mmCIF file of C-alpha atoms in Angstrom:
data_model
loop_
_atom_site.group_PDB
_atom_site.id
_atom_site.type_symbol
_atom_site.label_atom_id
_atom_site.label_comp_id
_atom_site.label_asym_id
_atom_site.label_seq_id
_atom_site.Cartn_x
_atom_site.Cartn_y
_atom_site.Cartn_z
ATOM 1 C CA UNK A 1 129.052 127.376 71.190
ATOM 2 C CA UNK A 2 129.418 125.157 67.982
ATOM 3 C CA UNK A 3 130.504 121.293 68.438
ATOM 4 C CA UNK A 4 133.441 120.404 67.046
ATOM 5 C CA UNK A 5 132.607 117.200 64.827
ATOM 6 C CA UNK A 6 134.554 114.397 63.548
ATOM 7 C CA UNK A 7 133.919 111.679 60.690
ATOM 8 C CA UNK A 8 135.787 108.726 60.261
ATOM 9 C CA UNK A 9 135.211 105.870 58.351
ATOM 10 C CA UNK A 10 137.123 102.878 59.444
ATOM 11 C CA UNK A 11 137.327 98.672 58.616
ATOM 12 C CA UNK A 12 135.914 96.736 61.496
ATOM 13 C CA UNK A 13 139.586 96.134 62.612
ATOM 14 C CA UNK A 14 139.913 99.457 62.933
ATOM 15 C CA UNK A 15 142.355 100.665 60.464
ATOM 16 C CA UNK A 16 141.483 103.881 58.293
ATOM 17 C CA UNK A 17 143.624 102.843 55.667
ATOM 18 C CA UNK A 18 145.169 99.817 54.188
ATOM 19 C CA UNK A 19 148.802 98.362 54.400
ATOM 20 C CA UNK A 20 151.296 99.849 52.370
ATOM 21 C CA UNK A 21 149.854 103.734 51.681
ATOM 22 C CA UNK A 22 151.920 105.457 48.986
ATOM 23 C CA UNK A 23 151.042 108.429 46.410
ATOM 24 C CA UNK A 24 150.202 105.599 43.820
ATOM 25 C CA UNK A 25 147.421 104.104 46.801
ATOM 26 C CA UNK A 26 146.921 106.745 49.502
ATOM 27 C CA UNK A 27 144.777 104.496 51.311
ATOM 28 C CA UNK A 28 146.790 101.397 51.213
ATOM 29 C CA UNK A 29 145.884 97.761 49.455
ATOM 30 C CA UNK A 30 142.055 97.587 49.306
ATOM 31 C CA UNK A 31 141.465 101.106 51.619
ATOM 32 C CA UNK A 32 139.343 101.871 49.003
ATOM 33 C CA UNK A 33 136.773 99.489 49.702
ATOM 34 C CA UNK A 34 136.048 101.200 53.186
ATOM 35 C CA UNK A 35 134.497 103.927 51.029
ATOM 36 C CA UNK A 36 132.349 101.951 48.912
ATOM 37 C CA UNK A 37 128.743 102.993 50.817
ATOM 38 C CA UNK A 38 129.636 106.812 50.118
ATOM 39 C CA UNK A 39 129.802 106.107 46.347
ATOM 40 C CA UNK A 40 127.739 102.947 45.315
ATOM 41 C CA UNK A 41 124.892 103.700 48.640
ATOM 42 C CA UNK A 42 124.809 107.160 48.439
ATOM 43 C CA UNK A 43 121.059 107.742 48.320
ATOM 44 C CA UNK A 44 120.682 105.334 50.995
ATOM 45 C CA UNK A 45 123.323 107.228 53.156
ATOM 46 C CA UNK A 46 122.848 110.781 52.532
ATOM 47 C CA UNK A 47 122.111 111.950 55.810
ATOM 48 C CA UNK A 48 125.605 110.934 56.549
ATOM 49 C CA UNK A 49 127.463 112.393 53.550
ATOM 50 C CA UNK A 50 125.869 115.476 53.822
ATOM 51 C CA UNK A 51 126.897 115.772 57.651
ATOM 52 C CA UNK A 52 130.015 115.354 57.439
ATOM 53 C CA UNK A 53 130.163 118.578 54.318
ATOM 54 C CA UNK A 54 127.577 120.232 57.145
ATOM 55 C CA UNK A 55 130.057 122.081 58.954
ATOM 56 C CA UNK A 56 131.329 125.783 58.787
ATOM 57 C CA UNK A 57 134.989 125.717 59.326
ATOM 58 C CA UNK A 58 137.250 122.585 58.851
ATOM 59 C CA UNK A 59 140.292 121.223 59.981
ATOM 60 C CA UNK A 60 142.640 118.912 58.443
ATOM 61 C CA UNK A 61 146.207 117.363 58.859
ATOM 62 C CA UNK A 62 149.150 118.736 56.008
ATOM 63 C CA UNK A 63 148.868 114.755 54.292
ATOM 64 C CA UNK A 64 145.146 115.260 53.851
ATOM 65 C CA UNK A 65 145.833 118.515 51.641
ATOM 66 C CA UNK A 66 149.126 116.983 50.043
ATOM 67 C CA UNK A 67 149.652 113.971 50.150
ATOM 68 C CA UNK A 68 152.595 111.866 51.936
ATOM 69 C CA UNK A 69 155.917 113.417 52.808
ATOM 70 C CA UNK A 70 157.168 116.508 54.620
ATOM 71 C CA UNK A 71 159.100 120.051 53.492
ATOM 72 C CA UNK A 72 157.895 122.970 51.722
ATOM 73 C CA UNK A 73 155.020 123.002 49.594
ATOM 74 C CA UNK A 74 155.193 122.302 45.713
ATOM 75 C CA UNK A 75 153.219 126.293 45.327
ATOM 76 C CA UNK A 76 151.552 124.344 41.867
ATOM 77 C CA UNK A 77 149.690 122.078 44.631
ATOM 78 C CA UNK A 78 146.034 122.714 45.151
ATOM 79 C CA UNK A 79 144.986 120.263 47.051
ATOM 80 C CA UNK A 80 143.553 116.367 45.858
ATOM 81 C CA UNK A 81 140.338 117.815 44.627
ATOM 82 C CA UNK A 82 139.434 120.015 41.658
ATOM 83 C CA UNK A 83 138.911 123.737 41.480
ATOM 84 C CA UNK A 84 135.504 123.305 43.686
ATOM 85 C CA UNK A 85 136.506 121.378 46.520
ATOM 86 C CA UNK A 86 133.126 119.782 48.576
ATOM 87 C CA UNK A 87 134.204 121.911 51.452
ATOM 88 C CA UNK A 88 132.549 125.302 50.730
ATOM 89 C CA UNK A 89 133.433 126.693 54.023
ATOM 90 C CA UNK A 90 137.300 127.749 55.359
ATOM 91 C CA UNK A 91 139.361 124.769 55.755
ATOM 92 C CA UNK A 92 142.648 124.807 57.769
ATOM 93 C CA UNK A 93 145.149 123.275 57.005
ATOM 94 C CA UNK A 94 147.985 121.989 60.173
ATOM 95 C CA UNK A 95 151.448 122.477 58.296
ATOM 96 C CA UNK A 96 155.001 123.526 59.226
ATOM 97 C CA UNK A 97 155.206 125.317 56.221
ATOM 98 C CA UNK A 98 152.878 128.567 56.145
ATOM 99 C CA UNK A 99 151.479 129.367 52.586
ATOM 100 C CA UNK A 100 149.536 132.375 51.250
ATOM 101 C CA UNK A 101 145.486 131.377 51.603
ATOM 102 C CA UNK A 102 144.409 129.630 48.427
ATOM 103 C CA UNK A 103 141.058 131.010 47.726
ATOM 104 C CA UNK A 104 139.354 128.437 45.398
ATOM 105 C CA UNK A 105 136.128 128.311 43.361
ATOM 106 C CA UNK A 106 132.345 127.727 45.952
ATOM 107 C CA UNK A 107 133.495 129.515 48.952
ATOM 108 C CA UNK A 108 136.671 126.717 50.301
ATOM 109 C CA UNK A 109 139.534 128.921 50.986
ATOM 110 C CA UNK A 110 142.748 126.803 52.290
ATOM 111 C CA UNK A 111 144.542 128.521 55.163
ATOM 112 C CA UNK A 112 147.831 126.898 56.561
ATOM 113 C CA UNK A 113 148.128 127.120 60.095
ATOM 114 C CA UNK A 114 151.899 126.217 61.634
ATOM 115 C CA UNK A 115 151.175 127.265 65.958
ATOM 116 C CA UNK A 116 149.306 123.968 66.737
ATOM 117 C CA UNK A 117 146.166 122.497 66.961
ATOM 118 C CA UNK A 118 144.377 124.880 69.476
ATOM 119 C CA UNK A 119 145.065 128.116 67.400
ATOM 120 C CA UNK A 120 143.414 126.059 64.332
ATOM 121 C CA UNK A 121 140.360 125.548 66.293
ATOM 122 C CA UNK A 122 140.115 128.945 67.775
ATOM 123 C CA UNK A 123 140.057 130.413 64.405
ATOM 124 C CA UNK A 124 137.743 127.526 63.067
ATOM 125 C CA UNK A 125 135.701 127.852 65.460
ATOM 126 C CA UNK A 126 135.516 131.908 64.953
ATOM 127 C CA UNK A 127 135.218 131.283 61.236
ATOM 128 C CA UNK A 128 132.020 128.764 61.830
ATOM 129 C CA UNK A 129 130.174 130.881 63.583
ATOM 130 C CA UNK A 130 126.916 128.764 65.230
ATOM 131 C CA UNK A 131 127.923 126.088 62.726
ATOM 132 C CA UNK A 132 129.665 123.175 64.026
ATOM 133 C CA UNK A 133 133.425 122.336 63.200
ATOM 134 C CA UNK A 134 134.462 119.620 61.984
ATOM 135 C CA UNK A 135 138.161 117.683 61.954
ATOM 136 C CA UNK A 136 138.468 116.461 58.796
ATOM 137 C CA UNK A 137 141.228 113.953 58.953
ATOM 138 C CA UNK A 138 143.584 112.134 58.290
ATOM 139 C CA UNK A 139 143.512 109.654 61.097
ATOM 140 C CA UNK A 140 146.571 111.093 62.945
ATOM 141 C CA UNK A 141 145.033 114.737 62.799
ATOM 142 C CA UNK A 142 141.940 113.128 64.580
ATOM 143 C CA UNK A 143 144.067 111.387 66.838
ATOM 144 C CA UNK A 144 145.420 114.555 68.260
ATOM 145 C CA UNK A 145 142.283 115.745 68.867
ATOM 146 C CA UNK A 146 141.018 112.862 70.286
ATOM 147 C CA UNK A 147 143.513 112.926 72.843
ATOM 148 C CA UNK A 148 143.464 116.478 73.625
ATOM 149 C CA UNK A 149 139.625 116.190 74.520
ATOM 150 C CA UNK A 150 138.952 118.644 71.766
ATOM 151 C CA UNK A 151 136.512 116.463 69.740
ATOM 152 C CA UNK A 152 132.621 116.465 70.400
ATOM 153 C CA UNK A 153 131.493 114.091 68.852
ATOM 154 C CA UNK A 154 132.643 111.444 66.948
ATOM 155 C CA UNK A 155 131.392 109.533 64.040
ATOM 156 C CA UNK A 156 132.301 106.665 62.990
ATOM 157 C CA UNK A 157 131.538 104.607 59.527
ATOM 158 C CA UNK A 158 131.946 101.394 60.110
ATOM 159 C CA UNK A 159 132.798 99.533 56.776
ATOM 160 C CA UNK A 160 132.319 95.824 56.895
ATOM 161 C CA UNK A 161 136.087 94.830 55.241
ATOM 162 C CA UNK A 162 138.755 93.713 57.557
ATOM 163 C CA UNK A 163 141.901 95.039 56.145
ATOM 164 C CA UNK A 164 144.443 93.146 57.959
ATOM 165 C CA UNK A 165 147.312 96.091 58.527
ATOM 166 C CA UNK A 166 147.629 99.465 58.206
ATOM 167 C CA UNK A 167 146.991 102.315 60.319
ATOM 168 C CA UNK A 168 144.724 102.269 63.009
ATOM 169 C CA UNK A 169 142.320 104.989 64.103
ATOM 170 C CA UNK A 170 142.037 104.853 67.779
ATOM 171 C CA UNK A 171 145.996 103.271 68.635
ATOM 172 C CA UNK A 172 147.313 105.483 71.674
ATOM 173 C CA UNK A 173 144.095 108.007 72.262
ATOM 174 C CA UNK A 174 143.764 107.328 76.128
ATOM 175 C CA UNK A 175 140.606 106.108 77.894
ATOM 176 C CA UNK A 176 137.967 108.586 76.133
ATOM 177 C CA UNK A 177 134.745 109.003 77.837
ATOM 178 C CA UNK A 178 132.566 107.204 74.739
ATOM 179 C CA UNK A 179 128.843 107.018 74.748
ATOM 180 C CA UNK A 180 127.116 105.999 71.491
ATOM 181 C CA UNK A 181 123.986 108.601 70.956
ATOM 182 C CA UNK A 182 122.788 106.761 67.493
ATOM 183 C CA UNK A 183 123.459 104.127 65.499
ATOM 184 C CA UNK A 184 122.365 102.955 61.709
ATOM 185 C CA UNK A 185 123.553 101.683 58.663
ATOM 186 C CA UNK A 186 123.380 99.377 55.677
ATOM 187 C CA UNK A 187 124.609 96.834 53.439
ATOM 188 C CA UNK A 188 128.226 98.399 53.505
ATOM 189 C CA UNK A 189 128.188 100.765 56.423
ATOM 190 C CA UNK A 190 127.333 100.828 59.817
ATOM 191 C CA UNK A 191 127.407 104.260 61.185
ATOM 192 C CA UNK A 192 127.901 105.042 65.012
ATOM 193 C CA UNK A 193 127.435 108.362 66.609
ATOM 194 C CA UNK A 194 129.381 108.967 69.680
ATOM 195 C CA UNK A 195 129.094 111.940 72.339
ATOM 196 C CA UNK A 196 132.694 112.156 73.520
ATOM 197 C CA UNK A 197 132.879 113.291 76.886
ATOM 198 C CA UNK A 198 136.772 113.841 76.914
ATOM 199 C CA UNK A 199 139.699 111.829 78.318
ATOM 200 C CA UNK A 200 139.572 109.783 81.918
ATOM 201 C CA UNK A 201 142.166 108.479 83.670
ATOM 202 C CA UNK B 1 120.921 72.998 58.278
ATOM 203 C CA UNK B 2 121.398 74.938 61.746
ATOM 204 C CA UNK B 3 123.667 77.842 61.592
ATOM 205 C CA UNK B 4 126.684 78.765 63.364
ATOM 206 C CA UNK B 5 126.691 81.716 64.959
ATOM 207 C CA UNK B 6 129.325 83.271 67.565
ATOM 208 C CA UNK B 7 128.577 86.457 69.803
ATOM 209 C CA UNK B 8 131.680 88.299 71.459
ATOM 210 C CA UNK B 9 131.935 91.902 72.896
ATOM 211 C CA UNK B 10 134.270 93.800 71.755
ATOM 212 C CA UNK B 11 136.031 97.701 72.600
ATOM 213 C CA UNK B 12 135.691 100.032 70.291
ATOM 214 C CA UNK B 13 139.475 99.508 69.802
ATOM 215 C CA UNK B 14 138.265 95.962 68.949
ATOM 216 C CA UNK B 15 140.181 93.975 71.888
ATOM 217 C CA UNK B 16 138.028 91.477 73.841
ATOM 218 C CA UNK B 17 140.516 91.799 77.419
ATOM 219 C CA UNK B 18 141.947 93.830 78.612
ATOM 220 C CA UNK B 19 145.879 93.890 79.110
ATOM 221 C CA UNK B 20 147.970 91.815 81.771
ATOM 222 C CA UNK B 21 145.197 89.132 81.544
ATOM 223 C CA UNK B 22 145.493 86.648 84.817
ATOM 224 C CA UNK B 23 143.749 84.197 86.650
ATOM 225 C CA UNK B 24 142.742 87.385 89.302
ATOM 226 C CA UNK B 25 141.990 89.218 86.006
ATOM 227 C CA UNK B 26 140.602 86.949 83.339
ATOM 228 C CA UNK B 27 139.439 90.197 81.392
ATOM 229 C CA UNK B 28 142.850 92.139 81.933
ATOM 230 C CA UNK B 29 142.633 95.823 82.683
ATOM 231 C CA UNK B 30 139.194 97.819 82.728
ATOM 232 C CA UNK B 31 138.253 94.347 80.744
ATOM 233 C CA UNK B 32 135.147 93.965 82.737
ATOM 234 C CA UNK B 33 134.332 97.477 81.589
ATOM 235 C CA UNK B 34 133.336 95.588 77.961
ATOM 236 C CA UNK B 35 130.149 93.794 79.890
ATOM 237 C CA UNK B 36 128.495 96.477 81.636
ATOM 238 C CA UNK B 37 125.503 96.402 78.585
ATOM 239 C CA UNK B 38 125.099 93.036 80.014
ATOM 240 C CA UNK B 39 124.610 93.353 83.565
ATOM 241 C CA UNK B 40 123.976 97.242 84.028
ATOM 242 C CA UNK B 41 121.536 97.667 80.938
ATOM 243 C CA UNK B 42 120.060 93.931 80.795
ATOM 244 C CA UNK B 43 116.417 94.439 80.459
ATOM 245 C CA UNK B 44 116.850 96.970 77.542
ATOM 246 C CA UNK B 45 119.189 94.034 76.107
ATOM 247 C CA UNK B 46 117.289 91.097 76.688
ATOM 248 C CA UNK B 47 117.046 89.912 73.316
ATOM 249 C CA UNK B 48 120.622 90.071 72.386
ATOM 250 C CA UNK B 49 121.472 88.450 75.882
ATOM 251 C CA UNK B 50 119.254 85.308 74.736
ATOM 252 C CA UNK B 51 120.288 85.239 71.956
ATOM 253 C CA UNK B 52 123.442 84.526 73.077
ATOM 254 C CA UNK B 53 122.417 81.448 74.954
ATOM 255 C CA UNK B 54 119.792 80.006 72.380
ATOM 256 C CA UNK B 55 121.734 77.724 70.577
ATOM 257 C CA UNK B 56 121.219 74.182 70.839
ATOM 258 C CA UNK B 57 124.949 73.255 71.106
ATOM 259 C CA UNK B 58 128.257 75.332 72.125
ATOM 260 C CA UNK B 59 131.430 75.646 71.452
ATOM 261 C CA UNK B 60 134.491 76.862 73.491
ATOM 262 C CA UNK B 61 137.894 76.899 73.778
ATOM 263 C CA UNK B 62 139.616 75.407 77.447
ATOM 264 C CA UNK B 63 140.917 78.391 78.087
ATOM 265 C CA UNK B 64 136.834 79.686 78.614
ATOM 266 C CA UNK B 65 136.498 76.829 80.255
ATOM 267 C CA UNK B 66 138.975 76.183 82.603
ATOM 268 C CA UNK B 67 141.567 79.761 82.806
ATOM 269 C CA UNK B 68 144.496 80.150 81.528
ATOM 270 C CA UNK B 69 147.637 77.668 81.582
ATOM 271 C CA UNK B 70 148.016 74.347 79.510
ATOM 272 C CA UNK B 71 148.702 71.255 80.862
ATOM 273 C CA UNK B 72 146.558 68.363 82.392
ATOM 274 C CA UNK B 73 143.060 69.135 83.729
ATOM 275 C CA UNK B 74 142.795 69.719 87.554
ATOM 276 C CA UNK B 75 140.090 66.694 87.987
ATOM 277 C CA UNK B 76 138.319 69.187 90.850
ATOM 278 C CA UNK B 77 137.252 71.980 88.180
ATOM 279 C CA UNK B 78 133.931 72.096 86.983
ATOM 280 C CA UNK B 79 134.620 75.391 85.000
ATOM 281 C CA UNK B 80 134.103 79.030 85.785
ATOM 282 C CA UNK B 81 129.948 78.978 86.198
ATOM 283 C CA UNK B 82 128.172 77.273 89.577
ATOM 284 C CA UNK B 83 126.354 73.713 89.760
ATOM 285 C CA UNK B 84 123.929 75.135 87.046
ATOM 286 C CA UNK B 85 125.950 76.560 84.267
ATOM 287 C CA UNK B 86 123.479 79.069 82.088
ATOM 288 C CA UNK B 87 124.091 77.419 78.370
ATOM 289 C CA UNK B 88 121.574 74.101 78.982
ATOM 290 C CA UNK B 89 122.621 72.099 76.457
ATOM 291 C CA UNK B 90 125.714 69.909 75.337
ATOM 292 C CA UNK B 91 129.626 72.220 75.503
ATOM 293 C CA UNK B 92 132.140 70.658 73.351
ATOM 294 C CA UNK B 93 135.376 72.084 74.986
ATOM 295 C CA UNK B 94 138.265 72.022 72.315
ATOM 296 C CA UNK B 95 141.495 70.521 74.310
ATOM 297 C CA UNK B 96 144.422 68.594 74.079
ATOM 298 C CA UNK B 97 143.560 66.823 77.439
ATOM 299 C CA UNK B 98 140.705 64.372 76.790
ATOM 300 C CA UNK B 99 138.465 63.798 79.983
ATOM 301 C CA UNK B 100 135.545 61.829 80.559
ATOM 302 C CA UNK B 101 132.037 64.339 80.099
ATOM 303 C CA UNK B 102 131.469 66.274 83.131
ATOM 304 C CA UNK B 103 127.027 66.493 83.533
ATOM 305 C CA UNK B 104 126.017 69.518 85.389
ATOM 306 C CA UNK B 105 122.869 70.728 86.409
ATOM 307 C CA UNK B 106 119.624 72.119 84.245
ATOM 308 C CA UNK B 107 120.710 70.394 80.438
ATOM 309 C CA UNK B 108 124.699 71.350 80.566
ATOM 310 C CA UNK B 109 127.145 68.891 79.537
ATOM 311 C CA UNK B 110 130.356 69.240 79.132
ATOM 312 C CA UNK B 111 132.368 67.333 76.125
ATOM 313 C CA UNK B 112 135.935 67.387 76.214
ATOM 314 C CA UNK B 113 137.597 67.277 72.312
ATOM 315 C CA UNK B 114 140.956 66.929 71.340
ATOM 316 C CA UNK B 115 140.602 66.324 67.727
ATOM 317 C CA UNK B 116 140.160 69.083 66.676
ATOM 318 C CA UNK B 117 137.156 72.259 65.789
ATOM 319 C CA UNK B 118 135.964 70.677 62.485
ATOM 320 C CA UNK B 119 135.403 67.259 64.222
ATOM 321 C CA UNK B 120 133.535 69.048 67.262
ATOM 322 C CA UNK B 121 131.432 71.038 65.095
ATOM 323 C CA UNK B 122 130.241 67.798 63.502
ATOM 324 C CA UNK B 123 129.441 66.359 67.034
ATOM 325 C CA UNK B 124 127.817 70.189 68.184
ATOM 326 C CA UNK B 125 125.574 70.134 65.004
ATOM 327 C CA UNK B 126 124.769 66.854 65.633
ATOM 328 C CA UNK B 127 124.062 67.312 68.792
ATOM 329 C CA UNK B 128 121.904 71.009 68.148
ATOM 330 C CA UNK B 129 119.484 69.372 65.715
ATOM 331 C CA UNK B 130 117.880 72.406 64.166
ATOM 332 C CA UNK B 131 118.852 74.924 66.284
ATOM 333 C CA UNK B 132 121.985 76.994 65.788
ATOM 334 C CA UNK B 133 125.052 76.341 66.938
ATOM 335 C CA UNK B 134 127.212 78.703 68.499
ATOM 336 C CA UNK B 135 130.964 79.399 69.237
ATOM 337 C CA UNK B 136 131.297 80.599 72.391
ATOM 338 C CA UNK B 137 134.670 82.220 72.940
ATOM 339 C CA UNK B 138 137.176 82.718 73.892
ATOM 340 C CA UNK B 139 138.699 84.973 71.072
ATOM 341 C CA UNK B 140 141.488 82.250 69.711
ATOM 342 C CA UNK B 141 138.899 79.668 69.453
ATOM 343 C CA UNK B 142 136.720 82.527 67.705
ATOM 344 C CA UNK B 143 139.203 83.229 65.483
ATOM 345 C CA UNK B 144 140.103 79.956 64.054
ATOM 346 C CA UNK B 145 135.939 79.237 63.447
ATOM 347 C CA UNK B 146 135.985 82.703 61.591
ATOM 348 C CA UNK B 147 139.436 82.052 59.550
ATOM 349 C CA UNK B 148 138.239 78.183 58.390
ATOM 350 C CA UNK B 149 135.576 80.288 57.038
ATOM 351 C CA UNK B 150 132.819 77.924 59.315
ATOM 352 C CA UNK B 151 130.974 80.603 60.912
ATOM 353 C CA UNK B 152 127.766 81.901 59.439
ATOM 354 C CA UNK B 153 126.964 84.452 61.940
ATOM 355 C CA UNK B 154 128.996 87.071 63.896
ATOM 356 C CA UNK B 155 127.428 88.935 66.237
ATOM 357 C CA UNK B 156 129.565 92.036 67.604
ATOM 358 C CA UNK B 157 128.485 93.809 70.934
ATOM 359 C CA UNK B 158 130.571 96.703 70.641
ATOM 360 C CA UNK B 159 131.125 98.000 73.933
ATOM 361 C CA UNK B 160 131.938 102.425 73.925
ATOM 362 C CA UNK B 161 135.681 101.767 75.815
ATOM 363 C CA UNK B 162 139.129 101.751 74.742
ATOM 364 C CA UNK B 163 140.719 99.565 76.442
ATOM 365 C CA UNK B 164 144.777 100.688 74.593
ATOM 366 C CA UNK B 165 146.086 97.042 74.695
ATOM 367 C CA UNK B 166 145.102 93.244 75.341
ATOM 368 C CA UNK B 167 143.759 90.776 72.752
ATOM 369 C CA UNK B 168 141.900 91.762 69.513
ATOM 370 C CA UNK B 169 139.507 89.862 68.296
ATOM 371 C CA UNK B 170 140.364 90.213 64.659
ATOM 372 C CA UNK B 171 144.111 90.055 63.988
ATOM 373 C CA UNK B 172 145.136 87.208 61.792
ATOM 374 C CA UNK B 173 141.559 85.738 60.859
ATOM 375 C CA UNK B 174 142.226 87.059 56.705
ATOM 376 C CA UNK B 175 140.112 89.090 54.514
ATOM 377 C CA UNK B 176 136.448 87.491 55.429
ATOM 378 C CA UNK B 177 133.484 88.718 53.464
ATOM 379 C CA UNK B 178 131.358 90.359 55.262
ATOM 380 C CA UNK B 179 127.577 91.824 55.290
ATOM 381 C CA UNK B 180 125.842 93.931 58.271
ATOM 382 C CA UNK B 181 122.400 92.481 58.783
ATOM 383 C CA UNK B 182 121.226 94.285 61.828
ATOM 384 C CA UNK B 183 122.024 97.181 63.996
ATOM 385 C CA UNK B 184 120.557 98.036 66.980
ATOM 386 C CA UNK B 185 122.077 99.826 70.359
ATOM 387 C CA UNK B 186 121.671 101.077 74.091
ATOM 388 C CA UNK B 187 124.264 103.522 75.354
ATOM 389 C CA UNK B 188 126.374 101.243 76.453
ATOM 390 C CA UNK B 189 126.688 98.909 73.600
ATOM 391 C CA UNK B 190 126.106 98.908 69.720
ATOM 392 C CA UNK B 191 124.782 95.504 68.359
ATOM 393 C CA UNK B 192 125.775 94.520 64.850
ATOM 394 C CA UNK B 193 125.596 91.706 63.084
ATOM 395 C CA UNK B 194 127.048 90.564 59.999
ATOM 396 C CA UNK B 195 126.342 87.700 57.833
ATOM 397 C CA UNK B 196 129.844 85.747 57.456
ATOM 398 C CA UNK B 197 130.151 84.916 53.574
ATOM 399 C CA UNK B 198 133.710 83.212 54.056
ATOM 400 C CA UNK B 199 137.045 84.191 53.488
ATOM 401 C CA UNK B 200 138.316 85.928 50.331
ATOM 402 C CA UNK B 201 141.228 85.910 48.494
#
């Protein structure tokens, strides 16, 4: 059976975004620095940024799609990226709200899922096929799964900022078995793989 | 001039104890959990445990010293470590309850300061010569070194637990530049260290 795969990149106190998030600064005062290595490294880390496109179904929470705030969807929404988004694979989407699929342009077709987190990965993980799949984010999407013992394994990208506030990754997940399997990095990353093994008492 | 470096183990959730820390439970809950790379996995480790202990001065804070609770110094204690504490060379223990140097066994002396961490770093690099000199914990005493922008070198152990509560490490100590130099692991602990440019604006 596929894995089911998460990437995170996170400041080295922990927080996946910076304080004060709005639609103006989605990832909070200086969040954007914990992204530098994917943009100003990226030969030197594209093992990494190809993994975490690798997989063939993906998951992600309603804010990672829209942006901040509940209620119905704006229908002229398509999502933060352009007409080709990197996915190339189904990605579902956990709403309240069901919407039509939105079949865009290299094989990414959005699908809104409103019955929970388990029926998204059952039809993820149908929809991958021997491929792995992978939870996309945001943090509180990853959260869930973390604490439902539904995530395989988990990478994270450790960015060398310390961001003060904001929100934190791994706040409230339970005692998860953890066991780093590898570890690398560079100038502005350090990236840890770890086998998760589920949640202990 | 000698460096100053400071080692500490952190959880993944970046807390260095546990919570409901007490003199029966200096680490807190599952706190001991953090050192297992030290004891469980120390051959494949050596050279990050001697590293830890290769400086030729320390620094740490009374509470590493002598448990929690302020207050006068119980004349009887000779810290938490037998006749022959492991560190070999001179311990400048920041206080507010000066007492007269206490000389153990195999190169350990104990220094008692109450003047404060930029006057005892004068007297441990004084004291260290060329070698480094290192901060040896606890967390507070870390953090104050890290936010006066005096260390050079953090070492993180990064132990695979969450431990959900207890004392972080980096709350507080402002928006310090930071470069990873090294990564190396075992599974039970991720080495990284980062080269401590200061603190930023």
């Amino acid at each position: 059976m596929s894995r089911v795969t998460c990437d995170l990149t996170v400041s080295l106190d922990g927080f996946v975004a910076g304080p004060h998030q709005s639609l103006q600064m989605p990832l909070g005062e200086r969040g954007e620095t914990l992204h530098r290595w994917q943009f100003e490294e990226r030969e030197a880390n594209a093992a990494q940024v190809e993994g975490i496109l690798a997989a063939g179904a993906f998951i992600m929470g309603r804010n990672m799609f829209a942006g901040p705030g509940p209620g119905p969807w704006d229908a002229e929404w398509r999502g933060w990226w352009d007409e080709e988004p990197p996915y190339r694979a189904p990605v579902y989407v956990l709403t309240h709200h069901v919407r039509e699929p939105l079949e865009m342009q290299g094989g990414t077709t959005f699908h809104f899922i409103n019955d929970g987190i388990e029926a998204a990965l059952a039809l993820a993980r149908n929809a991958a096929g021997a491929k792995d799949v992978a939870i996309a984010g945001g943090a509180s999407t990853a959260r869930q799964f973390l604490s439902a013992g539904l995530i395989d394994e988990l990478r994270l990208h450790i960015a060398p900022v310390i961001l003060g506030g904001g929100e934190r990754l791994l706040d409230g997940v339970g005692n998860l078995e953890l066991e780093p399997t590898s570890v690398s990095g560079t100038g502005l990353v350090t990236h840890v793989t770890y086998s998760v093994g589920g949640v202990k008492e």
